[in-house]
């Protein structure tokens, strides 16, 4: 097949780990910038919310996309 279009699936934990690494790095180099970081979207309990519902997946995708866009800026 062609590899012109790649889709990468990420788990929420990977975004959480990324955020923690960024905060850790900033604490050592530029602690004043930590307040500028966008907040990571909150976790939702798997007991209360079905994480396989399309609506949940799309909402989380949009929140994480917004997080990444603000992080890049």
PDB file of C-alpha atoms in Angstrom, residues 14-23 26 33-41 63-73:
ATOM      1  CA  UNK A  14       0.487   9.345  26.196  1.00  0.00           C
ATOM      2  CA  UNK A  15      -0.809  12.931  26.257  1.00  0.00           C
ATOM      3  CA  UNK A  16      -0.709  12.867  30.059  1.00  0.00           C
ATOM      4  CA  UNK A  17       2.904  11.641  29.968  1.00  0.00           C
ATOM      5  CA  UNK A  18       3.841  14.308  27.399  1.00  0.00           C
ATOM      6  CA  UNK A  19       2.327  17.042  29.558  1.00  0.00           C
ATOM      7  CA  UNK A  20       4.169  15.764  32.648  1.00  0.00           C
ATOM      8  CA  UNK A  21       7.490  15.707  30.760  1.00  0.00           C
ATOM      9  CA  UNK A  22       6.967  19.268  29.523  1.00  0.00           C
ATOM     10  CA  UNK A  23       6.167  20.487  33.041  1.00  0.00           C
ATOM     11  CA  UNK A  26      10.157  23.660  32.368  1.00  0.00           C
ATOM     12  CA  UNK A  33       6.516  29.414  31.632  1.00  0.00           C
ATOM     13  CA  UNK A  34       4.575  26.660  33.379  1.00  0.00           C
ATOM     14  CA  UNK A  35       1.610  28.992  33.891  1.00  0.00           C
ATOM     15  CA  UNK A  36       1.513  29.529  30.112  1.00  0.00           C
ATOM     16  CA  UNK A  37       0.877  25.844  29.401  1.00  0.00           C
ATOM     17  CA  UNK A  38      -2.643  24.968  28.303  1.00  0.00           C
ATOM     18  CA  UNK A  39      -4.499  22.695  30.697  1.00  0.00           C
ATOM     19  CA  UNK A  40      -4.698  19.059  29.727  1.00  0.00           C
ATOM     20  CA  UNK A  41      -8.310  17.969  29.201  1.00  0.00           C
ATOM     21  CA  UNK A  63     -10.146  18.602  23.212  1.00  0.00           C
ATOM     22  CA  UNK A  64      -6.740  16.996  22.664  1.00  0.00           C
ATOM     23  CA  UNK A  65      -6.378  18.623  19.259  1.00  0.00           C
ATOM     24  CA  UNK A  66      -7.098  21.994  20.857  1.00  0.00           C
ATOM     25  CA  UNK A  67      -4.569  21.216  23.601  1.00  0.00           C
ATOM     26  CA  UNK A  68      -1.865  20.427  21.049  1.00  0.00           C
ATOM     27  CA  UNK A  69      -2.609  23.523  18.977  1.00  0.00           C
ATOM     28  CA  UNK A  70      -2.309  25.761  22.055  1.00  0.00           C
ATOM     29  CA  UNK A  71       0.843  23.939  23.123  1.00  0.00           C
ATOM     30  CA  UNK A  72       2.462  24.591  19.746  1.00  0.00           C
ATOM     31  CA  UNK A  73       1.591  28.278  19.853  1.00  0.00           C
TER      32      UNK A  73
END
